[in-house]
Coordinates of C-alpha atoms in Angstrom, one line a residue:
Chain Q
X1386 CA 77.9 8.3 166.8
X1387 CA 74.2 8.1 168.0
X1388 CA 73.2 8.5 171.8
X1389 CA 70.5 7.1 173.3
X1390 CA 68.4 3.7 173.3
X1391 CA 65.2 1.9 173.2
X1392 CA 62.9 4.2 175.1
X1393 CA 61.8 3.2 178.8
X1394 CA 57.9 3.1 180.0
X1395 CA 58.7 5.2 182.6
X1396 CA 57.3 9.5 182.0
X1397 CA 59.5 12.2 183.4
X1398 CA 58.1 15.6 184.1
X1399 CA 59.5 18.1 181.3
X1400 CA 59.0 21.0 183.4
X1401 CA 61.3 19.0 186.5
X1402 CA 63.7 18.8 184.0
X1403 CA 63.8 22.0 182.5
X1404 CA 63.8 23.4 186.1
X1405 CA 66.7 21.1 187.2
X1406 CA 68.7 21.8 184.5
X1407 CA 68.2 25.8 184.7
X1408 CA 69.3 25.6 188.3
X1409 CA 72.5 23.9 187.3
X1410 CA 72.8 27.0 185.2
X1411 CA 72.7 25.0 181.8
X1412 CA 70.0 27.6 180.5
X1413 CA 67.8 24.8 178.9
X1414 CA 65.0 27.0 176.6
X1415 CA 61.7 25.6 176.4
X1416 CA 61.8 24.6 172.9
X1417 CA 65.2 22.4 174.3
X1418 CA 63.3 21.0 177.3
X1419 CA 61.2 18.2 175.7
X1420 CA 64.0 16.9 173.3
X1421 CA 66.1 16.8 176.6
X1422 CA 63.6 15.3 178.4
X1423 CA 63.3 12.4 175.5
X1424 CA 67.1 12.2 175.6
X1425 CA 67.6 12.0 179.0
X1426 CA 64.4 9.4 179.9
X1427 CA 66.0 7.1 177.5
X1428 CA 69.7 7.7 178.8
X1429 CA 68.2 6.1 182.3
X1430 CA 67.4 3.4 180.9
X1431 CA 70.9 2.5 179.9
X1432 CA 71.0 0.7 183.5
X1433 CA 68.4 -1.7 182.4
X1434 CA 71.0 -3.6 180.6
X1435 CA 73.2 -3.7 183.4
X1436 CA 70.7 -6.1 185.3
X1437 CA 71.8 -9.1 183.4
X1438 CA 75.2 -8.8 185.4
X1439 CA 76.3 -9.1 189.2
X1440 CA 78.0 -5.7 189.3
X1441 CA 78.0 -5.8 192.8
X1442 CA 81.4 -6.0 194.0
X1443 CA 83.3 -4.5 190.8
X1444 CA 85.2 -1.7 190.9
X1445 CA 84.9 1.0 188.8
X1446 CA 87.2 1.2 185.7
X1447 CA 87.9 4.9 185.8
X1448 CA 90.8 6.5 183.8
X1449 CA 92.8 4.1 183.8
X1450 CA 96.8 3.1 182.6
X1451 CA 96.3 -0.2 180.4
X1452 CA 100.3 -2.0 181.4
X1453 CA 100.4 -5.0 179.5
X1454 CA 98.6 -8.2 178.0
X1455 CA 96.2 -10.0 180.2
X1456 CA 95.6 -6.8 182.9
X1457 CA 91.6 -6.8 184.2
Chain V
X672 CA 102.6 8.0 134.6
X673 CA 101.1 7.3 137.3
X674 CA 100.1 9.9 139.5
X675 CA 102.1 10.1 142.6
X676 CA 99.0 10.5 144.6
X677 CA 97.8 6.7 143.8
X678 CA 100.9 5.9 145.8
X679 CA 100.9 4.4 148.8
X680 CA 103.1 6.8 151.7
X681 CA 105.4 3.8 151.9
X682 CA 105.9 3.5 148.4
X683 CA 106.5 7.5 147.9
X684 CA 108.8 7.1 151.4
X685 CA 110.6 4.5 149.4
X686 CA 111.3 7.1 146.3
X687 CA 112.4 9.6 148.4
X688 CA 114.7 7.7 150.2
X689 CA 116.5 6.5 146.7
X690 CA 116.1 10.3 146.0
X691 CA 113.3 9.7 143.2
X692 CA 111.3 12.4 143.8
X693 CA 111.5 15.5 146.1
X694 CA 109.0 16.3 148.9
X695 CA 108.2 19.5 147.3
X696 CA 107.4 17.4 144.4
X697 CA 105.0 15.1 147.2
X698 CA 103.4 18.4 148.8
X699 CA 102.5 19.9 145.1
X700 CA 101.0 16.7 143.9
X701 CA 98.7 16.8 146.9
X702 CA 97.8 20.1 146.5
X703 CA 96.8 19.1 142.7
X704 CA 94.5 16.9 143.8
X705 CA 92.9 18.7 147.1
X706 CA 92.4 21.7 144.1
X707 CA 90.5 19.5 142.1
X708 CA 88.7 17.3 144.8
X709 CA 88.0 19.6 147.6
X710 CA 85.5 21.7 145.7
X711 CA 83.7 18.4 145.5
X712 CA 84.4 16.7 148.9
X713 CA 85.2 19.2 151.7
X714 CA 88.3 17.3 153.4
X715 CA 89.8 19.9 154.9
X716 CA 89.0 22.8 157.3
X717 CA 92.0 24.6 156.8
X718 CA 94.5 23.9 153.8
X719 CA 98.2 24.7 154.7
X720 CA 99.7 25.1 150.8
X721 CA 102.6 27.4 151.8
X722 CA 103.4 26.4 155.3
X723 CA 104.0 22.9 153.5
X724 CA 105.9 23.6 150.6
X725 CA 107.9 25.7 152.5
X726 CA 108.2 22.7 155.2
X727 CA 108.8 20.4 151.8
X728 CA 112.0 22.9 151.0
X729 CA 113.5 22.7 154.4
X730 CA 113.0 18.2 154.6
X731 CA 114.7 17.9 151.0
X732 CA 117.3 20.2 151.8
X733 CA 118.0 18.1 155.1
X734 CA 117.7 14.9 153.1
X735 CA 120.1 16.3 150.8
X736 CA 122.6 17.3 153.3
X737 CA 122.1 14.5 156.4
X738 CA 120.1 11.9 154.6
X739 CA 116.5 10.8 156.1
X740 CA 115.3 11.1 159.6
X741 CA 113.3 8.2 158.8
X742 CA 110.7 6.8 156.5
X743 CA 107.8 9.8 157.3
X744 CA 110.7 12.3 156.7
X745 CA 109.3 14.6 153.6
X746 CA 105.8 12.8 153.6
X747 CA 102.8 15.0 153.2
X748 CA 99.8 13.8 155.9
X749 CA 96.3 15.6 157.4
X750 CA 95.8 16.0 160.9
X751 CA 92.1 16.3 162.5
X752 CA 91.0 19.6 163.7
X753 CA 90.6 18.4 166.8
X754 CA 94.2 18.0 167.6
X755 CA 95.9 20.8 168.4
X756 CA 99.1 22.2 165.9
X757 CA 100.9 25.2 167.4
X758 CA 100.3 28.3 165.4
X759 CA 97.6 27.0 163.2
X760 CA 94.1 27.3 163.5
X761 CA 92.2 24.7 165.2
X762 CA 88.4 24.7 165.6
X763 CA 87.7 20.8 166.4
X764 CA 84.4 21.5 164.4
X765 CA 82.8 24.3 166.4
X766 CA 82.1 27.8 166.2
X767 CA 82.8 27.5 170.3
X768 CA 86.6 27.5 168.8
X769 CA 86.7 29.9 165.9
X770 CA 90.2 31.0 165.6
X771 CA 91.5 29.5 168.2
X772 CA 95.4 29.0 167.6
X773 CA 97.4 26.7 169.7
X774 CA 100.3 28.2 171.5
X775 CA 101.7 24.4 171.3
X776 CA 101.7 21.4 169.4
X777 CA 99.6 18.3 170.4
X778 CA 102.4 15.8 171.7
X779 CA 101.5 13.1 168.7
X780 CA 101.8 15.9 166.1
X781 CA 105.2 16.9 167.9
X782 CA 106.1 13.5 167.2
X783 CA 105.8 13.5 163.2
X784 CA 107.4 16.4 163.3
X785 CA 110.6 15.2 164.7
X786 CA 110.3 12.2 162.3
X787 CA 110.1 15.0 159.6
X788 CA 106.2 14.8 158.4
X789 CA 104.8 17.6 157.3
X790 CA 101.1 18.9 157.5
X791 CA 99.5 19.5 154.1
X792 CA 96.4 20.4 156.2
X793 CA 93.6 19.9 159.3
X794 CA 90.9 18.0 158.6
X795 CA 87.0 18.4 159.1
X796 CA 85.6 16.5 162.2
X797 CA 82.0 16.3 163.8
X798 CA 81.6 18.9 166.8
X799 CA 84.0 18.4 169.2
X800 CA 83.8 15.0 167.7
X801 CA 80.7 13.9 169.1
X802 CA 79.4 12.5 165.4
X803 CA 76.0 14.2 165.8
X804 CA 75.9 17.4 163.4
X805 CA 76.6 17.4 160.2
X806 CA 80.2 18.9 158.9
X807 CA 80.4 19.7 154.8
X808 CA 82.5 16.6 154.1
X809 CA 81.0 14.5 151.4
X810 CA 82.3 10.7 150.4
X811 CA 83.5 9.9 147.2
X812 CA 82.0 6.5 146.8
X813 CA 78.6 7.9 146.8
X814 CA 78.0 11.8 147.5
X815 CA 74.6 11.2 149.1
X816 CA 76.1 8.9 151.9
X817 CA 77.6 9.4 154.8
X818 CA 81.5 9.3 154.7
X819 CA 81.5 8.1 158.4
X820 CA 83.0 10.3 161.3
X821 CA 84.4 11.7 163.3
X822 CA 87.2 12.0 161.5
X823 CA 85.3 12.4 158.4
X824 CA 87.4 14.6 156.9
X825 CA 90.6 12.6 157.1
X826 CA 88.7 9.8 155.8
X827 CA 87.4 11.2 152.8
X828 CA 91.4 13.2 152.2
X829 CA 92.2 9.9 152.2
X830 CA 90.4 7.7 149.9
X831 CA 90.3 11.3 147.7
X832 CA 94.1 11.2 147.4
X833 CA 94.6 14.2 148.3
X834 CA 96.8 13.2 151.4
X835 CA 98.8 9.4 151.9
X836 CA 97.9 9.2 155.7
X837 CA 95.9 11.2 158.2
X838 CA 95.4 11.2 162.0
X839 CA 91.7 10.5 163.1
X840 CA 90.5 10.5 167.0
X841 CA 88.4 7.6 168.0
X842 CA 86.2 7.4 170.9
X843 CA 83.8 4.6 170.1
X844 CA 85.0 4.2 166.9
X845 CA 85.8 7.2 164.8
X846 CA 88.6 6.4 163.5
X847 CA 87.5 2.5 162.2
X848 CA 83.8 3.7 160.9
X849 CA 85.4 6.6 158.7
X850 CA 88.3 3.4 157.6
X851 CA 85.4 1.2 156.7
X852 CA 83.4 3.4 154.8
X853 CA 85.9 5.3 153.0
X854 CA 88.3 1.7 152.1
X855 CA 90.9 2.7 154.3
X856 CA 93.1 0.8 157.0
X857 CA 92.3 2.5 160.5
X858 CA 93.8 1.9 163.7
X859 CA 93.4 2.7 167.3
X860 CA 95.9 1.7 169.1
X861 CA 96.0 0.4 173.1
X862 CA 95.1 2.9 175.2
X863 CA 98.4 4.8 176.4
X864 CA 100.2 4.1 173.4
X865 CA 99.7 7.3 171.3
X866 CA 99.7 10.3 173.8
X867 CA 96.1 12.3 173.4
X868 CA 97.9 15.2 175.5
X869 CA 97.0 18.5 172.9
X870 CA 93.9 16.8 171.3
X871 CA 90.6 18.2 172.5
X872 CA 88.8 15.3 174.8
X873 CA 85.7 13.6 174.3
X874 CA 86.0 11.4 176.8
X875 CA 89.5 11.2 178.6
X876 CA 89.3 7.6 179.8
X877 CA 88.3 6.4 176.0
X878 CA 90.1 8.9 173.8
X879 CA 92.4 7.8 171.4
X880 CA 94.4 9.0 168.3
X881 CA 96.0 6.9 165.6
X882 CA 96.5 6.4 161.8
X883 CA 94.1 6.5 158.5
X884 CA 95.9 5.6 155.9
X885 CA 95.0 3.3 152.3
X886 CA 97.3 -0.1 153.4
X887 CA 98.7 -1.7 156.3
X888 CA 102.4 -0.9 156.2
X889 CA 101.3 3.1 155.9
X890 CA 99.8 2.6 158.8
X891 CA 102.4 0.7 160.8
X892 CA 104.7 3.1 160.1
X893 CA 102.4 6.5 160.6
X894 CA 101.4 5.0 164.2
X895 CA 105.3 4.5 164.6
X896 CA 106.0 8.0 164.1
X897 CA 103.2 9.6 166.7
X898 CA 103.5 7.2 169.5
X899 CA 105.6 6.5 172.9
X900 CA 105.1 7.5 176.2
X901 CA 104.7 11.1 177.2
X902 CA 105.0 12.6 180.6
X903 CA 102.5 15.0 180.1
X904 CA 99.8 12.8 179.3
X905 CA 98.7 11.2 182.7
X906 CA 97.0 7.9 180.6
X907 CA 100.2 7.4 178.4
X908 CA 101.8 3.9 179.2
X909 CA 105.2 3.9 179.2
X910 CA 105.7 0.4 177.0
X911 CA 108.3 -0.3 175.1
X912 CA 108.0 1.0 171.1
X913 CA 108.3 -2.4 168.8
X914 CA 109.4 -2.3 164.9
X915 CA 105.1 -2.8 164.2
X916 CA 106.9 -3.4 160.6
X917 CA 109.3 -6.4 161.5
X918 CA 107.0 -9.1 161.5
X919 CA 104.4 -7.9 158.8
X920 CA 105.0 -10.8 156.1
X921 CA 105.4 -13.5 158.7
X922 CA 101.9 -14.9 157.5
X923 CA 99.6 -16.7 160.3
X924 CA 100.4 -19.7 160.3
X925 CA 100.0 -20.8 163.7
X926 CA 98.6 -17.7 165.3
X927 CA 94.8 -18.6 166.7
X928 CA 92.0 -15.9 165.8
X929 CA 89.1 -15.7 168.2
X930 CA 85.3 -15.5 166.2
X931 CA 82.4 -14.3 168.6
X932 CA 79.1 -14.6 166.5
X933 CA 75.7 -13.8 168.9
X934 CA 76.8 -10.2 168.9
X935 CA 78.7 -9.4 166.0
X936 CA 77.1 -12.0 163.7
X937 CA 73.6 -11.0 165.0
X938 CA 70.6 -10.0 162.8
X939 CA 71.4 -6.6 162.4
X940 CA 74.4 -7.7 159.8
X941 CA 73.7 -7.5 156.4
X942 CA 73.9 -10.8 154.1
X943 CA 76.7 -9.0 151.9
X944 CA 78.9 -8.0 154.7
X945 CA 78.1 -11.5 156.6
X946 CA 79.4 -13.5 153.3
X947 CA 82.4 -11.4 152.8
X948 CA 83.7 -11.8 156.8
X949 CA 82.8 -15.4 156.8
X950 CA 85.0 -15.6 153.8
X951 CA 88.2 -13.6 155.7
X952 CA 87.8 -16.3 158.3
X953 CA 88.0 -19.4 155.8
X954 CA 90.7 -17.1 154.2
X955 CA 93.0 -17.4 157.6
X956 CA 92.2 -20.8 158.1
X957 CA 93.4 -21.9 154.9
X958 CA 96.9 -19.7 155.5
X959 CA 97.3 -21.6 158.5
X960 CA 95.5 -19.6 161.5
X961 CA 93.4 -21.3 163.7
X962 CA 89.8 -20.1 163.8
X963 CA 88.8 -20.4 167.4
X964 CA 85.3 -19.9 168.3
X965 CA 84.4 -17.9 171.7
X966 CA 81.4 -16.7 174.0
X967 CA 81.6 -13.0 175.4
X968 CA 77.5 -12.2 176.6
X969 CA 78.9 -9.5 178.3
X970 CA 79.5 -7.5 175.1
X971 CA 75.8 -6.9 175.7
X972 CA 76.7 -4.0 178.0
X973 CA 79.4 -2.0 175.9
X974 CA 76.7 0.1 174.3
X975 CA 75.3 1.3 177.3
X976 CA 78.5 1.5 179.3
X977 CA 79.9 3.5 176.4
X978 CA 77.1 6.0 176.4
X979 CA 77.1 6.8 179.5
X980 CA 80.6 7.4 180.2
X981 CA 80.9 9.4 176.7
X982 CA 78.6 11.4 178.3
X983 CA 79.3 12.0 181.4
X984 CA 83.0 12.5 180.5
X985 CA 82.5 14.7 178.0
X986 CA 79.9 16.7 179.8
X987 CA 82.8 17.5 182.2
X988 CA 85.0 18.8 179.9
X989 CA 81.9 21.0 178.5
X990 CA 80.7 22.6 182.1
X991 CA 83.0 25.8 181.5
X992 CA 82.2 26.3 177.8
X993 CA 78.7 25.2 177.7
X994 CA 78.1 27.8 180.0
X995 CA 79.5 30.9 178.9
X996 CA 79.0 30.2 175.3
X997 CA 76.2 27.6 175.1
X998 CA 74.8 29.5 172.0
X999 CA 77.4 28.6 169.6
X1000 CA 77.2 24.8 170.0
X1001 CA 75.3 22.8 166.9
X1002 CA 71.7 22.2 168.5
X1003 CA 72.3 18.7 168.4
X1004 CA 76.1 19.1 170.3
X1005 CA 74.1 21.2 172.6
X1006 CA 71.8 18.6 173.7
X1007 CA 74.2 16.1 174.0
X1008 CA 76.1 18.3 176.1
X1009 CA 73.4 19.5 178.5
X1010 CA 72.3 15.7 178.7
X1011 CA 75.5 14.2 180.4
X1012 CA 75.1 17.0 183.6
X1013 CA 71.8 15.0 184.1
X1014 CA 73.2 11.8 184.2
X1015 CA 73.3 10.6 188.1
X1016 CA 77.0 10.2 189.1
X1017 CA 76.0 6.2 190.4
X1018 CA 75.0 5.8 186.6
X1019 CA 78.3 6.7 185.5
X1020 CA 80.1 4.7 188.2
X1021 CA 77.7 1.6 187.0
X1022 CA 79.1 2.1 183.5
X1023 CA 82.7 1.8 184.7
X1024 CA 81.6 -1.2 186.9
X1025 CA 80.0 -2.4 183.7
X1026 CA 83.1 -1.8 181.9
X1027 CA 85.7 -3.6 184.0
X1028 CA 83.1 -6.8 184.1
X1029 CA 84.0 -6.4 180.1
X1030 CA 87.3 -5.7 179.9
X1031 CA 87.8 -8.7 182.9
X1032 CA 86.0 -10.8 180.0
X1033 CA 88.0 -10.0 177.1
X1034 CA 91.4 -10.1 178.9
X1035 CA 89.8 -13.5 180.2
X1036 CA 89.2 -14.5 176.6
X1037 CA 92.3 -13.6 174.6
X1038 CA 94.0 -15.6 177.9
X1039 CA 92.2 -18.2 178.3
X1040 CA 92.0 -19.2 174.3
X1041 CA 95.4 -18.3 174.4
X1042 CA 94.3 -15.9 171.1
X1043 CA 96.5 -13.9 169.1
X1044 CA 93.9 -11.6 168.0
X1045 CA 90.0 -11.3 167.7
X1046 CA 88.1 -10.9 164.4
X1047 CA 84.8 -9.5 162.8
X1048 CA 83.2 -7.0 161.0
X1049 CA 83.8 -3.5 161.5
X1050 CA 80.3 -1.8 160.8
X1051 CA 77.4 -4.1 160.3
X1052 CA 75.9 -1.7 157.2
X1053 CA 78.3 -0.2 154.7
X1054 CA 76.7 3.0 155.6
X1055 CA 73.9 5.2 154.8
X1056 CA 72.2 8.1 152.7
X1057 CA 73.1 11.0 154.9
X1058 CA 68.9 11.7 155.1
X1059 CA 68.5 8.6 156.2
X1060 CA 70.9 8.3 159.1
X1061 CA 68.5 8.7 161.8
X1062 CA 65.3 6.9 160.0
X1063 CA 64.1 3.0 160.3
X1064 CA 67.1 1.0 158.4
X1065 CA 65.9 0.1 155.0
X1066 CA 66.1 -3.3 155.5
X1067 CA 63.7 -3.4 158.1
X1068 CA 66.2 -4.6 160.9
X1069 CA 64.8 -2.8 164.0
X1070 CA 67.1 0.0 164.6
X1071 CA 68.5 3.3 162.9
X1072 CA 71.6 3.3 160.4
X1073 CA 73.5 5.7 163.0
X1074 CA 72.5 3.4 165.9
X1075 CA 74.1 0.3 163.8
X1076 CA 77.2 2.2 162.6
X1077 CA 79.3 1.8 166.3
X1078 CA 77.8 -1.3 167.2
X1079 CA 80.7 -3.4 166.6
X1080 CA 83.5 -0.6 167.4
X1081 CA 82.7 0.6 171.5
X1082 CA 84.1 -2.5 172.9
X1083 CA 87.7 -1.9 172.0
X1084 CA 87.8 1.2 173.6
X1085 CA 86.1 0.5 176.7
X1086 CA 88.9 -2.6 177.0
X1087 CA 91.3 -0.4 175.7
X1088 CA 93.2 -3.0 173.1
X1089 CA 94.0 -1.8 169.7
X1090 CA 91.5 -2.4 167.1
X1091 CA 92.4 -2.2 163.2
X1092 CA 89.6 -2.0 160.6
X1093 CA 90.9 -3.7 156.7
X1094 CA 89.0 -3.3 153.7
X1095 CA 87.4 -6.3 152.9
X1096 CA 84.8 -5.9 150.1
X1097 CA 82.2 -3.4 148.1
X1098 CA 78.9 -4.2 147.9
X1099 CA 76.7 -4.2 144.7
X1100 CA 76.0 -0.5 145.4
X1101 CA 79.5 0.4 145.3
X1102 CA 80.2 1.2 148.7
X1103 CA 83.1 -0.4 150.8
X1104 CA 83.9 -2.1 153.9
X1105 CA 86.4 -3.3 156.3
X1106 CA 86.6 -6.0 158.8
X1107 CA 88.3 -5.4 162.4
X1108 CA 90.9 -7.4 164.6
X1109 CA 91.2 -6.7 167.9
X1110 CA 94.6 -7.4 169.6
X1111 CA 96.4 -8.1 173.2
X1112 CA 97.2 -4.8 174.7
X1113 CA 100.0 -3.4 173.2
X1114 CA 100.5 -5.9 170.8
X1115 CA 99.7 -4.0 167.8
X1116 CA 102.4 -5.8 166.0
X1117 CA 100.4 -8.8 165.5
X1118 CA 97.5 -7.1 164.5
X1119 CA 99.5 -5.7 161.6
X1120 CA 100.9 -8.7 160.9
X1121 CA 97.5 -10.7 160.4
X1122 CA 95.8 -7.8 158.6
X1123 CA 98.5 -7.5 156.3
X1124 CA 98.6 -11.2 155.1
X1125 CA 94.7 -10.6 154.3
X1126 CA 95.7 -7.7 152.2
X1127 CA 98.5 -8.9 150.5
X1128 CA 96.1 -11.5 148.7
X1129 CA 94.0 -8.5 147.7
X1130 CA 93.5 -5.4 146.0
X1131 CA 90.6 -3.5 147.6
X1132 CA 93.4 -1.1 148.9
X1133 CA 93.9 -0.3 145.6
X1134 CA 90.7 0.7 144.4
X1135 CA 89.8 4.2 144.1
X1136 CA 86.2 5.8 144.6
X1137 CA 84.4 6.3 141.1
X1138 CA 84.3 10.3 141.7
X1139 CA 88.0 10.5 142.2
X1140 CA 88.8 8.0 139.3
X1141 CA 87.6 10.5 136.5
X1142 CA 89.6 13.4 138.0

C-alpha cells in the first residue's frame, strides 16, 4: 500500500514539526523530520479532494455495523 | 500421478471424504513442496511440520471413527502472521513482536479449527500490514516482481503449492492485490461477516480477514468455515450464514452487472488488462447477464478518505508501542506511524464524512440499478519490479507502480461490501491478473456465483507459475 499524494504548494516548517511531534513524545530524530514533514504536507492535502463534494451535513461513518443490503 | 498439491482443497476435500487419501498424506505433500519452494520463495514466517502432522493423525483418526466434520476437516491451510493462533508464534511482520505467543486463538482461526483445518503454517505479511517495507517473500511468476501484499506470503504459499488455501487481511486491498498478482481467487467479505477479533488491527473500522485460495469453490467453502457472528468482536454482524456453495453453477442469466468506466477504466489502466476485462464483460453478456452501465464521481474521494482513516486508525493502535519501542519499527512503518498522530482529528472526521457520501452512493447504485453485483479490474498494472515500486511507472502514466496497485481496491472497504478478485488473464510478460466484483452487503453468494461461471469457462486457475512448474 502507498501513502500519500500529489504534493500541495503550501511549505511547512520542518523544525515546527519536529518540535510538535517531540512534544507528543513521538521522539522524531532529525534525520526523520524532513521525510515526515514531506509525508505529512502532502497528507493535508488529502482534503483538497474533498472540495468537489457538499460534506456539510454528513455524518461521520465511524466504526460502524454494516446490517443488510441497501444500508447508507 | 499427479501431485496432490496441483489439487484444488475441494477436490483433495472430495478424496478424503471417499477416504482416498489421508490428511497425513495432505500435510506431507505440503511439506514436500514448501521444502523445495521455500528456499526459493519465502512463504512462511514460521513452518508448523510437527504440530500438523500430528494435527493430521488426530483428523484421520476422527474421520475414521465419526466420519467428517465437514469439507475443511483434514485440509492443510496458512494463516497470516498477523492473526493471532494460541500457542504459536506470531510476529505480524515486526521485530516490535518477536516472540510474541498468543495465549488465544484469533476467533476466525478458532473457527477452522472446529471445522477440523489444520495450520501447515503462518505466513509472511508487510509490518503490521501496512504494505510499506519489504518482507523476504518472492513471487513465483517473476522473482524480481513484487508478489503483492500484505498478505504476501499467503499469496505466494498459494500459487507455490505449498498450501490449498490461506487467510490474508485486507485493509485497502491486501487480500485482492496479492490474489491478482499471484492468479489466485481472493475475497473480502462484508464487513462483520468474518470476526477480525485476535488479528492485529490496521485500521479497526476497515479491517477485514478472508480466504486466498487458487478457485472459487475453495474459497466459498474456506470463507464458510471462518465466518459468523462473534460476540467478542464489537463490528461482527450477526447475519444469517448462507450455503455461499448452493447457488455456484446457477450461471447469470438474468442477474444485472453494474460497469463504472471514468475511474476504473481511466488512463492509468494498461491496454492488456483493459482488453482482457472488456472481454469478461462481453463474456457475461453473452451468458445472459445484463451489462449495466453506471456513474459513481464520488469514487474520486476513496483514496483520500482511505488514507487518512488508515492512518489515523492505525496511529491509535500504535500510540503505546510506538512509544516504548519506536526503534524496532522498519523506518518506513515508523514514518507512517508517527505520521497519522499529526493528522488533525477534523481531517479524519472529513474522511468518514467523505466515506459515508460514498458508501450513500454505492448503496444508491447497486439499489437504484437494481444490480446484482459490480465489475472491473482488480489492479490496473499486473504489478511491478520490486526496485521499481516507488519510481515513475514505465509506461509513462503519471503516477508510481505502488500508488496504482490499490487504486481500484479502497472503495470496497470503505463501503464495506464484499469484493472478490478472479484471474482473468497473463500478460505477454508472464505475469497474471484478476478482475473484481463487488456485491450487496452480505451477499457474498452471488458474488461466487458470477465469478464461478467466468471460471468455469477457463483455465487460468489452473496454471502454475513457471518457477514452481520445473520443481
Amino acid at each position: 500500500m502507498s501513502y500519500g499524494r500529489a504534493s500541495s504548494d503550501e511549505v511547512l516548517e520542518a523544525a515546527v514539526i519536529e518540535a510538535l511531534a517531540n512534544k507528543m513524545g513521538l521522539a522524531v530524530s532529525p534525520q526523520e523530520t524532513e521525510a515526515l514533514t514531506a509525508l505529512l504536507m502532502n497528507q493535508l492535502a488529502a482534503l483538497e479532494s474533498f472540495n468537489a463534494f457538499d460534506l456539510q451535513d454528513i455524518v461521520p461513518a465511524p466504526i460502524f455495523r454494516l446490517e443488510g443490503a441497501g444500508n447508507d | 500421478m499427479t501431485d496432490l498439491n496441483d489439487l484444488s482443497l475441494s477436490a483433495v476435500s472430495d478424496l478424503l471424504e471417499t477416504g482416498e487419501i489421508s490428511s497425513v498424506e495432505l500435510v506431507e505433500a505440503n511439506l514436500r513442496a514448501i521444502e523445495k519452494t521455500e528456499p526459493i520463495v519465502h512463504a512462511y514466517a514460521n513452518v508448523l511440520a510437527e504440530e500438523a502432522l500430528d494435527a493430521a493423525r488426530a483428523a484421520d483418526a476422527e474421520i475414521a471413527g465419526n466420519g467428517r466434520r465437514g469439507p475443511l476437516h483434514g485440509v492443510p491451510i496458512g494463516v497470516k502472521d498477523n492473526i493471532y493462533t494460541k500457542g504459536i508464534v506470531t510476529e505480524s511482520g515486526s521485530r516490535v513482536m518477536a516472540g510474541f505467543v498468543p495465549d488465544h486463538d484469533a476467533t476466525c482461526v478458532e473457527n477452522l479449527d472446529r471445522a477440523g483445518a489444520i495450520i501447515i503454517g503462518k505466513t509472511h505479511c508487510h509490518e503490521f500490514a501496512y504494505g510499506v517495507n519489504t518482507p523476504p517473500s518472492r513471487s513465483p511468476w517473476n522473482m524480481d516482481c513484487y508478489p503483492g501484499g500484505s498478505s504476501i506470503g499467503s499469496g505466494v504459499a498459494v500459487t507455490s503449492r505449498s498450501s490449498f488455501g490461506a487467510l490474508g487481511t485486507d485493509t485497502g486491498g491486501s487480500i485482492r492485490v496479492p490474489a491478482s498478482i499471484n492468479n489466485l481467487v481472493g475475497m473480502k467479505a462484508s464487513f462483520g461477516r468474518v470476526s477480525i477479533y485476535g488479528v492485529v488491527p490496521v485500521a479497526w473500522s476497515l479491517d477485514h480477514v478472508g480466504p486466498m485460495t487458487r478457485t472459487v469453490k475453495d474459497n466459498a467453502l474456506l470463507l464458510a468455515g471462518m465466518a459468523g457472528y462473534d460476540p467478542k468482536d464489537p463490528t461482527s454482524a450477526d447475519q444469517p450464514l448462507p450455503d455461499f456453495c448452493a447457488d455456484l453453477e446457477a450461471g447469470v442469466a438474468g442477474l444485472r452487472i453494474g460497469v463504472e468506466r471514468d475511474y476504473f477504466f481511466y488512463d492509468g489502466l494498461i491496454d492488456e488488462i483493459r482488453a482482457s476485462v472488456e472481454a469478461v464483460i462481453a463474456e457475461y453478456r453473452a451468458m445472459g447477464a445484463e451489462i449495466v452501465e453506471i456513474s459513481m464521481p464520488e469514487l474520486a474521494i476513496t483514496q483520500d478518505a482511505l488514507f487518512t482513516i488508515v492512518l489515523c486508525e492505525g496511529s491509535t493502535w500504535h500510540r503505546k508501542l510506538i512509544r516504548e519501542q519506536g526503534d524496532k519499527y522498519d523506518t518506513a512503518t515508523r514514518a507512517i506511524v508517527q505520521l497519522g498522530e499529526l493528522l488533525p482529528a477534523t481531517h479524519y472526521l472529513a474522511a468518514q464524512q467523505a466515506r459515508s457520501l460514498y458508501r450513500s452512493a454505492i448503496n444508491g447504485a447497486f439499489r437504484e440499478a437494481g444490480l446484482d453485483a459490480m465489475l472491473w479490474p482488480t489492479m490496473p498494472i499486473p504489478t511491478a519490479r520490486l526496485d521499481m515500486l516507488n519510481a515513475p511507472r514505465a509506461d509513462g502514466y503519471p503516477d508510481t507502480p505502488v500508488g496504482s496497485m490499490c487504486h481500484h481496491t479502497f472503495n470496497a472497504n470503505l463501503a464495506g461490501l464484499p469484493a472478490l478478485s478472479v484471474p482473468c488473464g497473463i500478460t505477454s510478460d508472464g505475469l497474471p491478473f484478476g478482475f473484481q466484483l463487488t456485491g450487496r452487503a452480505f451477499d457474498e453468494a452471488t458474488v461466487y456465483r458470477i465469478a464461478r461461471a467466468y471460471e468455469r469457462a477457463h483455465d487460468w486457475h489452473q496454471r502454475k507459475a513457471g518457477v514452481i512448474e520445473g520443481m
